[in-house]
Tab-separated table of C-alpha atoms in Angstrom:
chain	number	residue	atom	x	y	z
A	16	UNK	CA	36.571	-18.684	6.907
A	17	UNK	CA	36.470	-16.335	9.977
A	18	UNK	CA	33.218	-13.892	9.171
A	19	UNK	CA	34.181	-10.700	9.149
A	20	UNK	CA	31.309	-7.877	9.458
A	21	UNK	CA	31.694	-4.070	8.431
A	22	UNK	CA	28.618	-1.893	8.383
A	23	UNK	CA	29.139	1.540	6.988
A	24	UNK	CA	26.335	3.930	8.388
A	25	UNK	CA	25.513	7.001	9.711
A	26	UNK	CA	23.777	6.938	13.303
A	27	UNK	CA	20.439	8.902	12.439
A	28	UNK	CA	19.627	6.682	9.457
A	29	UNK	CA	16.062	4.533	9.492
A	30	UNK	CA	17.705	2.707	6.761
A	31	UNK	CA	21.051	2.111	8.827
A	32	UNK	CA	19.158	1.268	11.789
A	33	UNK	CA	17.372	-1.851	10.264
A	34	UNK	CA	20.692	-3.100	9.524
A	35	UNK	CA	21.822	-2.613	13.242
A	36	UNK	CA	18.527	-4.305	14.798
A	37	UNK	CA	18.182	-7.586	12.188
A	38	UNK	CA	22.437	-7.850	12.806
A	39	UNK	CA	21.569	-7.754	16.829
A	40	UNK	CA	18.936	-10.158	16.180
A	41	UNK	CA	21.197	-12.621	14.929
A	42	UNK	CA	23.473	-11.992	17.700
A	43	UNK	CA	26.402	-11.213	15.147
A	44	UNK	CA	29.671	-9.149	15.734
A	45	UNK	CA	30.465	-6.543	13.748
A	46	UNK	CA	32.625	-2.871	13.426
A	47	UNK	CA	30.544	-0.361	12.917
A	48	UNK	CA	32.229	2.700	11.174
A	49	UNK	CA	30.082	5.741	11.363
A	50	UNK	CA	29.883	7.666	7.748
A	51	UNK	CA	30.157	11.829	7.252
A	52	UNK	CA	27.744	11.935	4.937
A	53	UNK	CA	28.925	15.330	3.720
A	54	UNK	CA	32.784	13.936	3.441
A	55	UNK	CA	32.313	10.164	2.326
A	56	UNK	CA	35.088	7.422	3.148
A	57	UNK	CA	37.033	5.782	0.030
A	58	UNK	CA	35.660	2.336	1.216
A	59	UNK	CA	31.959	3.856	1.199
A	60	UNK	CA	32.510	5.362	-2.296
A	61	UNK	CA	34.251	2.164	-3.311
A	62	UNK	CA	31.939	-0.709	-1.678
A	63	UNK	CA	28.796	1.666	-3.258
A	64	UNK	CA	30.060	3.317	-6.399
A	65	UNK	CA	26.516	3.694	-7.871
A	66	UNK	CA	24.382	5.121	-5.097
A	67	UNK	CA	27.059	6.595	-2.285
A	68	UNK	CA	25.121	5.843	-0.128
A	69	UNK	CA	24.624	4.085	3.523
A	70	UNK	CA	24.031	1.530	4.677
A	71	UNK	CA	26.310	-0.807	3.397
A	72	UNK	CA	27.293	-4.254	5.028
A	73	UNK	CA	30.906	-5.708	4.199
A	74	UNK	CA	30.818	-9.566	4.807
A	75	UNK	CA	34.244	-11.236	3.914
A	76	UNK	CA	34.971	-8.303	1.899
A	77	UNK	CA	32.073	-8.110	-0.236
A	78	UNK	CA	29.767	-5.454	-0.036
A	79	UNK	CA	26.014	-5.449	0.315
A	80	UNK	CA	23.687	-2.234	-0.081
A	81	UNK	CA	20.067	-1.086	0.321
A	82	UNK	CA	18.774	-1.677	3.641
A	83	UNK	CA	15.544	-4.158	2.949
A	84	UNK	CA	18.104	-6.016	0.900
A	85	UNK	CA	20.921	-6.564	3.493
A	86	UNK	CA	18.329	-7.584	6.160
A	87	UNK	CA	17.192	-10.239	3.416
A	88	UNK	CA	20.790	-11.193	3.146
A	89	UNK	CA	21.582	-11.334	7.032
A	90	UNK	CA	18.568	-13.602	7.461
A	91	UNK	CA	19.816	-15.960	4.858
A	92	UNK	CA	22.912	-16.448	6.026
A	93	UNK	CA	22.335	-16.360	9.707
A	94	UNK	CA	19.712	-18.579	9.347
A	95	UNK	CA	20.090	-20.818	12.671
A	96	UNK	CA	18.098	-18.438	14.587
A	97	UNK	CA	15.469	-15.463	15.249
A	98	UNK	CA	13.925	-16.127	11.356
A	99	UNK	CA	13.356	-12.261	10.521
A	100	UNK	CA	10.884	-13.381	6.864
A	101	UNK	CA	8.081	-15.498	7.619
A	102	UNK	CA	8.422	-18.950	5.508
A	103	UNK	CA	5.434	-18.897	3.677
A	104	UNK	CA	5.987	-17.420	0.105
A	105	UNK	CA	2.294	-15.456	0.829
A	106	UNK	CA	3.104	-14.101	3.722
A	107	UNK	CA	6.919	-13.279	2.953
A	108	UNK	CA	4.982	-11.163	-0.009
A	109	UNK	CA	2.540	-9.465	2.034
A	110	UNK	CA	5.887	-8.318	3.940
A	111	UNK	CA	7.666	-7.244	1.294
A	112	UNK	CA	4.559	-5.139	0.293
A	113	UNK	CA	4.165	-3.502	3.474
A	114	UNK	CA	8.046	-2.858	3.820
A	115	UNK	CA	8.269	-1.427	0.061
A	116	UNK	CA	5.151	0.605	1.293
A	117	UNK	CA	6.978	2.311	3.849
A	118	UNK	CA	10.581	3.203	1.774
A	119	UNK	CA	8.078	4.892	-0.858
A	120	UNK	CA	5.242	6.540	1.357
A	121	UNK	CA	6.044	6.838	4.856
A	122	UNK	CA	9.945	8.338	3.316
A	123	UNK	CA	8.341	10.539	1.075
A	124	UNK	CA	6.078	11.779	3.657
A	125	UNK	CA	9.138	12.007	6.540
A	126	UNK	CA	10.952	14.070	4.143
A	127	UNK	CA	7.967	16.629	3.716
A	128	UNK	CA	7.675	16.958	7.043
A	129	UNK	CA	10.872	18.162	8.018
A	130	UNK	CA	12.282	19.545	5.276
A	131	UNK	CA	9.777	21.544	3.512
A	132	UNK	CA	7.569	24.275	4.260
A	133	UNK	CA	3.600	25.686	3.758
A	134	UNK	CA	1.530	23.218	1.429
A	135	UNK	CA	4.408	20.751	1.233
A	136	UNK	CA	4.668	20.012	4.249
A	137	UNK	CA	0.626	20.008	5.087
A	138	UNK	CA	0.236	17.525	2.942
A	139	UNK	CA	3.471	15.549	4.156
A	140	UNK	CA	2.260	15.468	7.595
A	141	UNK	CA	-1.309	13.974	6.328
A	142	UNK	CA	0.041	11.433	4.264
A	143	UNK	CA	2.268	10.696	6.892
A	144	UNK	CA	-0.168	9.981	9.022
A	145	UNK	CA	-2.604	8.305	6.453
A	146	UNK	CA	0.532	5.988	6.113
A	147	UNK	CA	1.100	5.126	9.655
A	148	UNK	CA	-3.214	4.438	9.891
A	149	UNK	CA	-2.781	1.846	7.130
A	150	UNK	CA	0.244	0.456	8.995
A	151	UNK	CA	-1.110	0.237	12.667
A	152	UNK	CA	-4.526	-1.367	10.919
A	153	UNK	CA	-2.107	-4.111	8.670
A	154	UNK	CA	-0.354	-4.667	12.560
A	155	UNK	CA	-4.090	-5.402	13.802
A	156	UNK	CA	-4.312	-7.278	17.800
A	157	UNK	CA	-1.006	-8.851	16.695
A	158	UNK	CA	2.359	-7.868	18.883
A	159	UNK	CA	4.508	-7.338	15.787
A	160	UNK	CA	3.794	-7.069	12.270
A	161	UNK	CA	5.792	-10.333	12.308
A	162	UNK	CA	3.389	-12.199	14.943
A	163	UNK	CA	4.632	-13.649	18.270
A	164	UNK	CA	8.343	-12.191	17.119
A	165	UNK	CA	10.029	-9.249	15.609
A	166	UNK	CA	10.133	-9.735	12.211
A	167	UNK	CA	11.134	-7.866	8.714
A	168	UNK	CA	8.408	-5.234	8.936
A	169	UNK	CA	9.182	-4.814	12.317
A	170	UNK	CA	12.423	-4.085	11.335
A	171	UNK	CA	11.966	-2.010	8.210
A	172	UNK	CA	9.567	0.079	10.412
A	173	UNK	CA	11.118	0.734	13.744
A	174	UNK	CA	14.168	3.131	12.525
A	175	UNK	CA	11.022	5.698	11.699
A	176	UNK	CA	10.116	5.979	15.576
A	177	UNK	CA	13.516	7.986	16.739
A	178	UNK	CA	12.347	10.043	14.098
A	179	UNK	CA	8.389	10.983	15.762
A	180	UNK	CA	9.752	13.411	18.078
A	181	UNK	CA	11.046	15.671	15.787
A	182	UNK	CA	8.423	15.326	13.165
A	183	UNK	CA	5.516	15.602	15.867
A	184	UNK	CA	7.291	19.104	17.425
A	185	UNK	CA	7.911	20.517	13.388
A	186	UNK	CA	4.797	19.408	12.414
A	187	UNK	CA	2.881	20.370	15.518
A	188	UNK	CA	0.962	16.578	15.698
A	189	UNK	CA	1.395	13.790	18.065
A	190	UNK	CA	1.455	10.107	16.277
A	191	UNK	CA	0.132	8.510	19.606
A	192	UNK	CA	-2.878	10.344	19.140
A	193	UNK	CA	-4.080	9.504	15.614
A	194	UNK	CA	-1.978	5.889	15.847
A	195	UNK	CA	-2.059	4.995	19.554
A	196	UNK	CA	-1.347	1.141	18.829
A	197	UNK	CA	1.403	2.116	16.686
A	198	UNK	CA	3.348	4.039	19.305
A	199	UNK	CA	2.008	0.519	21.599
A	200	UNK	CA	4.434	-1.288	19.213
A	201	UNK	CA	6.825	0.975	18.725
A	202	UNK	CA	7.528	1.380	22.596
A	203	UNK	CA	7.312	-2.673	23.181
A	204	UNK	CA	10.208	-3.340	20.398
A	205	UNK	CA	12.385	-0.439	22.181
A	206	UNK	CA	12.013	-3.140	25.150
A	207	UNK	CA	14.278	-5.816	23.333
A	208	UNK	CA	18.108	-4.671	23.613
A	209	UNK	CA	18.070	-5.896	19.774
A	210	UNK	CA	16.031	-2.566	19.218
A	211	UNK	CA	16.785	-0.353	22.324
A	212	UNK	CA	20.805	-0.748	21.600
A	213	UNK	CA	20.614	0.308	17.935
A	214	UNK	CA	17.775	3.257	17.681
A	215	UNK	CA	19.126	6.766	17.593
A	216	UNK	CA	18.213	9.013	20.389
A	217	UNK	CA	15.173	11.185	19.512
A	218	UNK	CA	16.141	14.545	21.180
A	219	UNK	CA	19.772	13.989	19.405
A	220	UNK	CA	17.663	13.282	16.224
A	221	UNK	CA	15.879	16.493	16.900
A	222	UNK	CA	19.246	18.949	18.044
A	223	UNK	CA	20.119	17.253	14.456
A	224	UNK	CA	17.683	18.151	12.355
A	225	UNK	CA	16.606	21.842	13.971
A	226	UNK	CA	20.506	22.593	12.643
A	227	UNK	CA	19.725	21.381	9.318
A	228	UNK	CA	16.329	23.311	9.048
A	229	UNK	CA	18.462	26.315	10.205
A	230	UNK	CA	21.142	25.275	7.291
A	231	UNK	CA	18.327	25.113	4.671
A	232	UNK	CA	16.405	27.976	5.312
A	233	UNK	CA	13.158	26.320	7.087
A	234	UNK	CA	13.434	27.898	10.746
B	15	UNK	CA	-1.139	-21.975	0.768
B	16	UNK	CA	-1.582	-24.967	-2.245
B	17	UNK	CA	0.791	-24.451	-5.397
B	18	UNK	CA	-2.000	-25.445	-7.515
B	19	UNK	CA	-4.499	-23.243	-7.248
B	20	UNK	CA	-5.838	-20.846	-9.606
B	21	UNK	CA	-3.787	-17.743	-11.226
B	22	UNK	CA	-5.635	-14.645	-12.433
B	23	UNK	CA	-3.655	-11.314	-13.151
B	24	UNK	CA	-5.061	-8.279	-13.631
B	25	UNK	CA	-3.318	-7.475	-16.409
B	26	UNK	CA	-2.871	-3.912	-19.058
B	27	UNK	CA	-1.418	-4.812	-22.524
B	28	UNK	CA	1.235	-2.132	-22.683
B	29	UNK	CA	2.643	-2.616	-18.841
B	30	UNK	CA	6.003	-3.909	-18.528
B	31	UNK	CA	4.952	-4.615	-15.227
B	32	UNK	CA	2.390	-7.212	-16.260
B	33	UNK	CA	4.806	-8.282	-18.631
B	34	UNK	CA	7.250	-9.098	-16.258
B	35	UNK	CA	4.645	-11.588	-14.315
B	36	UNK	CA	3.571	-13.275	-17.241
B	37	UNK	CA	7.205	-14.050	-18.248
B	38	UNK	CA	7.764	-15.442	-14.961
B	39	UNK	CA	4.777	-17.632	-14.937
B	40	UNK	CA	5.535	-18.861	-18.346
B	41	UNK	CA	9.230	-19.325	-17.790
B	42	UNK	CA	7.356	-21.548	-14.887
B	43	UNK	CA	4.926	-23.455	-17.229
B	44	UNK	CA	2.105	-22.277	-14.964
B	45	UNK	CA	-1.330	-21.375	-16.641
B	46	UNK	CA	-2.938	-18.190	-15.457
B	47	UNK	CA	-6.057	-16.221	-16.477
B	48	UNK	CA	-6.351	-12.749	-17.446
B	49	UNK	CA	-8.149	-9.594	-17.194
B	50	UNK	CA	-7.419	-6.758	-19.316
B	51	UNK	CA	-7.933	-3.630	-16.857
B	52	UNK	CA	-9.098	-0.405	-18.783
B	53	UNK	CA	-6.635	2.034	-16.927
B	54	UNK	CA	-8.049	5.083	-18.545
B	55	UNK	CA	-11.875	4.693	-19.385
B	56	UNK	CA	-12.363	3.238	-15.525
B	57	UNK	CA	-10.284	0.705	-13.078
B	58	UNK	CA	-12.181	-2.356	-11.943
B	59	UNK	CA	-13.593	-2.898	-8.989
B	60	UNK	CA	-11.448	-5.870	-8.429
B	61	UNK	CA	-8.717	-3.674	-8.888
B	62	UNK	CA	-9.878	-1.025	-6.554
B	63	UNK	CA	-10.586	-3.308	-3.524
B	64	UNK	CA	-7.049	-5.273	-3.989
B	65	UNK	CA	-4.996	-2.716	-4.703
B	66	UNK	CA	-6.693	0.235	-2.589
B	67	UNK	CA	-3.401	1.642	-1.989
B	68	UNK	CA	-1.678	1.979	-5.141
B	69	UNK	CA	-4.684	0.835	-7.208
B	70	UNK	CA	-2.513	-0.279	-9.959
B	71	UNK	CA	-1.211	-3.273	-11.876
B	72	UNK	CA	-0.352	-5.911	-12.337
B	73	UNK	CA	-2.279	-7.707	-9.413
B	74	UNK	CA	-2.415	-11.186	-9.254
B	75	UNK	CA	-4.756	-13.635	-7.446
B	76	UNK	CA	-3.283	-16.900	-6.621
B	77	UNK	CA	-5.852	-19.294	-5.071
B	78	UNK	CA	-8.447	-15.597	-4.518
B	79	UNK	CA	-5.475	-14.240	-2.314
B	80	UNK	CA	-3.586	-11.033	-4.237
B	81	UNK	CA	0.042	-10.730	-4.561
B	82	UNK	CA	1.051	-6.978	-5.481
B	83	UNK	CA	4.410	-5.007	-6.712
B	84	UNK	CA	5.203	-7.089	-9.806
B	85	UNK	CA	9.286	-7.252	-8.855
B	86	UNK	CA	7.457	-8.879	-5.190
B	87	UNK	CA	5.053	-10.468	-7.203
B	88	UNK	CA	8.532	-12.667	-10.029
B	89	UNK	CA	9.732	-13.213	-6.491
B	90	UNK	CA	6.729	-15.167	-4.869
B	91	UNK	CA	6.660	-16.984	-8.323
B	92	UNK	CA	10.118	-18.346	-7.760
B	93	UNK	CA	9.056	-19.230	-4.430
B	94	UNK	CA	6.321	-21.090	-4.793
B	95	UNK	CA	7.322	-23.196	-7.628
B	96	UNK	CA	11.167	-23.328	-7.420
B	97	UNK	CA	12.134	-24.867	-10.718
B	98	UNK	CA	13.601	-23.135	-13.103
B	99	UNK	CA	14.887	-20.821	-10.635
B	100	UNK	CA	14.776	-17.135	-11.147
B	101	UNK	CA	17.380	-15.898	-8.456
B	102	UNK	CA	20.365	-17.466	-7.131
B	103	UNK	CA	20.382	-19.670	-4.458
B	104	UNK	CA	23.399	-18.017	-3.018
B	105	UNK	CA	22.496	-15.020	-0.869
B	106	UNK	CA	25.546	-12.712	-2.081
B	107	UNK	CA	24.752	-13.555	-5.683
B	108	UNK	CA	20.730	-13.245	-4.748
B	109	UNK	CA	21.811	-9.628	-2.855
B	110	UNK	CA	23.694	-8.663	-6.596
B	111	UNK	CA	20.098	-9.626	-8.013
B	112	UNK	CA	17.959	-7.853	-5.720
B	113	UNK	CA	20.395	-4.195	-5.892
B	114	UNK	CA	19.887	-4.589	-9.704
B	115	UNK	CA	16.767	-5.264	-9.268
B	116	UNK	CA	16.053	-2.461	-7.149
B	117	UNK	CA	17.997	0.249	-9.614
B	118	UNK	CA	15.936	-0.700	-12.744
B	119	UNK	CA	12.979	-0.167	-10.572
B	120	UNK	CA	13.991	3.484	-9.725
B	121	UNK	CA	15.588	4.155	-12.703
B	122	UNK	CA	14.456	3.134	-15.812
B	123	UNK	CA	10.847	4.102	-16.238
B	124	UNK	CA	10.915	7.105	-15.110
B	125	UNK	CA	13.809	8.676	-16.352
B	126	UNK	CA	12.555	7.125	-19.731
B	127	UNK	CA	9.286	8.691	-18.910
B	128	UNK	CA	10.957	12.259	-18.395
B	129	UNK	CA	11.789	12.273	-22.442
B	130	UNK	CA	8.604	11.097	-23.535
B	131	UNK	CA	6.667	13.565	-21.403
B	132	UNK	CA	8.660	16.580	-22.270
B	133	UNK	CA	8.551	17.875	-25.633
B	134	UNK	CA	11.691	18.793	-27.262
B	135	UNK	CA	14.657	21.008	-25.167
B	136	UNK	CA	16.687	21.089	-22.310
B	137	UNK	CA	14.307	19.277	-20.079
B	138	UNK	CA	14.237	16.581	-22.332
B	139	UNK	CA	17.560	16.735	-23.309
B	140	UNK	CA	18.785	16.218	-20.006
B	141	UNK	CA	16.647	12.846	-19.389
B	142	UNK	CA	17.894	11.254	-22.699
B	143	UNK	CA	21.472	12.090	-21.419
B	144	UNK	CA	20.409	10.518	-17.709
B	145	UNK	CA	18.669	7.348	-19.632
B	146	UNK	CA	21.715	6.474	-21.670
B	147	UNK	CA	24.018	6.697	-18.664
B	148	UNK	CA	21.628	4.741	-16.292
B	149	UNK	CA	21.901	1.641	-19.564
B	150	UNK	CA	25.855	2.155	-19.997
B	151	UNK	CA	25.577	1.377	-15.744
B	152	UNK	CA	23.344	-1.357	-16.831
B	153	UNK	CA	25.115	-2.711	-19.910
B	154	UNK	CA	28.244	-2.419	-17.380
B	155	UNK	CA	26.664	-4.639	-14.819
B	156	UNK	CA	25.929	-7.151	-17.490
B	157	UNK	CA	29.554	-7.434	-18.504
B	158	UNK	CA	30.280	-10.483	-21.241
B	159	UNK	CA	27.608	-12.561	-19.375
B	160	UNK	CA	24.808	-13.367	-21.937
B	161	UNK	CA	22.555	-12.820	-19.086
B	162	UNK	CA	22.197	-10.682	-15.508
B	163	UNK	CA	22.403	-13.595	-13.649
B	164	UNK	CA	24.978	-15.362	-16.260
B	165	UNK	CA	24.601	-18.294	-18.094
B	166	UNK	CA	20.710	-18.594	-17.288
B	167	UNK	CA	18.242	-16.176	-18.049
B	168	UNK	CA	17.112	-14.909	-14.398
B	169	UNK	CA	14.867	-12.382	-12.163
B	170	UNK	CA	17.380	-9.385	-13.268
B	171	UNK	CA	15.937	-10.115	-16.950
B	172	UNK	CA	12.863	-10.707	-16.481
B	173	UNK	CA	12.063	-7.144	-14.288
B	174	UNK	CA	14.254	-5.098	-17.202
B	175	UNK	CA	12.951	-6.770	-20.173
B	176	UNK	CA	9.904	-5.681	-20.794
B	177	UNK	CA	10.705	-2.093	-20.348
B	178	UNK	CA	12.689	-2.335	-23.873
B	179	UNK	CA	8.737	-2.338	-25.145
B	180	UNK	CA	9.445	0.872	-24.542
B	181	UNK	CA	12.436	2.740	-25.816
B	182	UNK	CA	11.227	2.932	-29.412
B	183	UNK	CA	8.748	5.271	-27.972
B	184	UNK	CA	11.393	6.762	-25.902
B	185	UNK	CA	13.784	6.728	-28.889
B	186	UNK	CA	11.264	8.365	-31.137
B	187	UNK	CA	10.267	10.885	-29.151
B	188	UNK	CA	13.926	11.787	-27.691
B	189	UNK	CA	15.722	11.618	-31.250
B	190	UNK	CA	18.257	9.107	-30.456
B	191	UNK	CA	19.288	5.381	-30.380
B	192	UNK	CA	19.807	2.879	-27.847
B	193	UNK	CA	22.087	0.831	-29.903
B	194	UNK	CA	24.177	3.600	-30.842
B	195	UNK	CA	25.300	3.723	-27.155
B	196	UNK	CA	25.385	0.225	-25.496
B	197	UNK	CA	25.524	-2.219	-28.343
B	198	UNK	CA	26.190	-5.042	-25.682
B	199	UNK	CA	22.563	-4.197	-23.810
B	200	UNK	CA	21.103	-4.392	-27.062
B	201	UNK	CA	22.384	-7.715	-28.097
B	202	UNK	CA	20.941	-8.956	-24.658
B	203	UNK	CA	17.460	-7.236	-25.565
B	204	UNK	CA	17.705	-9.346	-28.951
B	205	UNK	CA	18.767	-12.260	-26.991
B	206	UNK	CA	16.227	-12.276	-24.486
B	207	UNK	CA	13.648	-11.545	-27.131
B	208	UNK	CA	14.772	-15.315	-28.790
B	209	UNK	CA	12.971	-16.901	-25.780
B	210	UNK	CA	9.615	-17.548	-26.332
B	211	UNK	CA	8.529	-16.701	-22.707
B	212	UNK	CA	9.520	-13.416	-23.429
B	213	UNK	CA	8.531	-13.233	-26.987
B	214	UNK	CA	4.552	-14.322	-26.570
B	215	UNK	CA	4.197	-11.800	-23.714
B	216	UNK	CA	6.176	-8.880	-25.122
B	217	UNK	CA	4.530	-5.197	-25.836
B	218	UNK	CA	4.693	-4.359	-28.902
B	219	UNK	CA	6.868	-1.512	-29.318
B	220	UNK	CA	4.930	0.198	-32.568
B	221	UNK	CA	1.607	-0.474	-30.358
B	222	UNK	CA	3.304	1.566	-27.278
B	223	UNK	CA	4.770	4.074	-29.498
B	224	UNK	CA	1.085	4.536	-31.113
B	225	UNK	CA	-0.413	4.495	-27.330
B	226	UNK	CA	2.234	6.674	-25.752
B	227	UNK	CA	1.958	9.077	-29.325
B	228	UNK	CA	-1.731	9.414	-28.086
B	229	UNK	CA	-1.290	9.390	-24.635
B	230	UNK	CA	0.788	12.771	-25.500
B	231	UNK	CA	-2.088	14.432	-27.629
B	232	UNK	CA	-4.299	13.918	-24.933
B	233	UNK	CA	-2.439	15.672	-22.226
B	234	UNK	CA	-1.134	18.778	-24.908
B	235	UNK	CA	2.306	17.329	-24.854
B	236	UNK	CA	3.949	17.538	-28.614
């Protein structure tokens, strides 16, 4: 059977980004269809009924959601090159960890950050922060969280970075100054076309969410 | 890393976290130690140094190395010792698993947890409403299979399982029944509770009601 590759998305999601990079990675072809969030498509509502949400991959048909999961799935099935999850059970736990880390702190702290004001969003730009620390020690001397290669904690990571310019100019901090390796990684991933073709522009990212903080009441 | 090797969780009696690990080990015939962590009168320092971030459990030690997240932890078990298997070998069907997977884990606890931390009203009124939906999605998902995964009892039932320790105290302390509302998710519960893997490891429900009852009186909930 011909493979036939949908993802739904929307171009300034971390979580749609992964998607892009690990599908690059594998060198596979696919349509992209670029979501409005605030007007969703009958196949996005229909593919994911429960959550609405993006992204969503569409192999042959049959839809795939949540972002850590689909990358899971893509290396699976593509598995005759660029292994994204180490073999080792150990070490495919320790990413898992680390990646389930991120969607709960790192998120929680991004949304802080941007979206909230005063106190909130003090203590979203120290825990996001605290986060990266315990991320850029876990990525040690090593080139990637994965080793020698991207990997799946690359991946789950590297859809955050278009979003450091806008955080660092709301939140008045710069990232390369409290997590210098970090933005070392971040900048030698955005040097593979796997990476560099999928990431969002930052100063779009930013024109993006200074409209939103206008729409919400935060500028 | 060698399969055989010693296990040691760190383990809390009413978790359905924990519970979830043992199940899998058992459902693997692997033997494991304990530890019963006090969560309230003082966390271990085992705990503390291999779990600095969350510094919860269940954590387990396989071979002095710790595995945490008990959902990561079921799928490590399946991993390293293959047979039964847990999840699918197929990655669509192990993709189903994992979304399911993933939804219980935001879902069910803490919704549940929003009715037995509120005392009666709206607040609570609206979680039991939001619980009961998120198990008619569940009880939907499940279908006429006897199990998640279908004919074999799998990953999906072992991570939602031992949460159904606790809806007595959720059912209790909301005023309503489960079975009332998805008879079909409660015949799986009773189903699920026939195996012994599940059975030996279970919470018991009257002990979490007691331990959630007092949980509330210490925090001025009631």
């Amino acid at each position: 059977m011909a493979n036939e590759v949908i993802l739904l998305d929307f171009w300034l999601s971390m979580f749609g980004m992964r998607v892009r990079v690990a599908l690059a990675e594998k060198g596979i072809k696919y349509e992209y269809k670029e979501e409005n969030l605030s007007n969703k498509s009958p196949l996005l509502l229909q593919m994911n009924p429960i959550h609405k949400k993006i992204p969503v991959l569409i192999h042959n048909g049959k839809p795939i959601s949540e972002s850590l999961t689909i990358v899971q799935y893509i290396d699976e099935v593509w598995n005759d090159k660029a292994p994204l999850l180490p073999s080792d059970p150990y070490q495919r736990a320790q990413a898992r960890f680390w990646a389930d880390f991120i969607d709960k702190k790192v998120y929680d702290a991004w949304r802080k950050v941007w979206t909230t004001k005063g106190e909130e969003k003090e203590a979203g730009k120290k825990e996001f922060l605290d986060a990266l620390k315990l991320l850029e020690t876990e990525l040690g001397d090593k080139p990637y969280f994965g080793g020698d290669s991207l990997g799946f904690l690359d991946i789950a990571l590297v859809g955050f970075y278009p979003w450091f310019y806008a955080l660092e100019t709301f939140g008045n901090f710069s990232v390369e100054a409290e997590c210098p390796k970090l933005i070392e990684w971040a900048k030698s991933c955005k040097e593979k076309e796997s990476v560099s073709k999928s990431l969002a522009d930052e100063k779009k990212v930013y024109e993006f969410a200074t409209e939103r903080r206008k729409k919400i009441g935060i500028e | 890393m060698s399969k055989d090797g010693k296990l040691l969780l760190l383990d809390f009696w009413a978790s359905p976290f924990c519970a979830r690990v043992k199940i899998a080990l058992e459902e693997k015939g692997q033997k494991y130690e304990q530890s019963e962590e006090n969560l309230f009168g003082g966390k271990s320092e085992l705990l503390l140094k291999s779990n600095p971030i969350h510094k919860k459990v269940p954590v387990i030690f396989h071979n002095g190395k710790p595995i945490l997240e008990s959902s990561i932890i079921v799928e490590y078990i399946d991993e390293t010792w293959p047979s039964p298997p847990l999840l699918p070998s197929c990655p669509y069907e192990k993709a189903q698993a994992k979304f399911w997977a993933d939804y219980i884990d935001k879902k069910v606890f803490e919704v549940g947890g929003n009715i037995w931390r509120n005392t009666s009203g709206e607040v609570q009124e609206e979680a039991v409403k939001e619980f009961i939906e998120i198990l008619k999605q569940l009880e939907e998902a499940l279908g006429d299979k006897d199990f998640f995964g279908g004919k074999a009892f799998g990953y999906v039932d072992i991570l939602a399982i031992p949460l159904t320790s606790w809806f007595l105290a959720f059912e209790k302390f909301g005023g309503f029944k489960v079975e009332d509302h998805v008879p079909k998710f409660s015949a799986w519960i009773k189903r699920c509770l026939q195996r012994e893997t599940v059975s030996k490891v279970y919470p018991d429900p009257e002990k979490v009601y007691e331990f959630v009852g007092n949980f509330r009186k210490m925090n001025g909930i009631e």
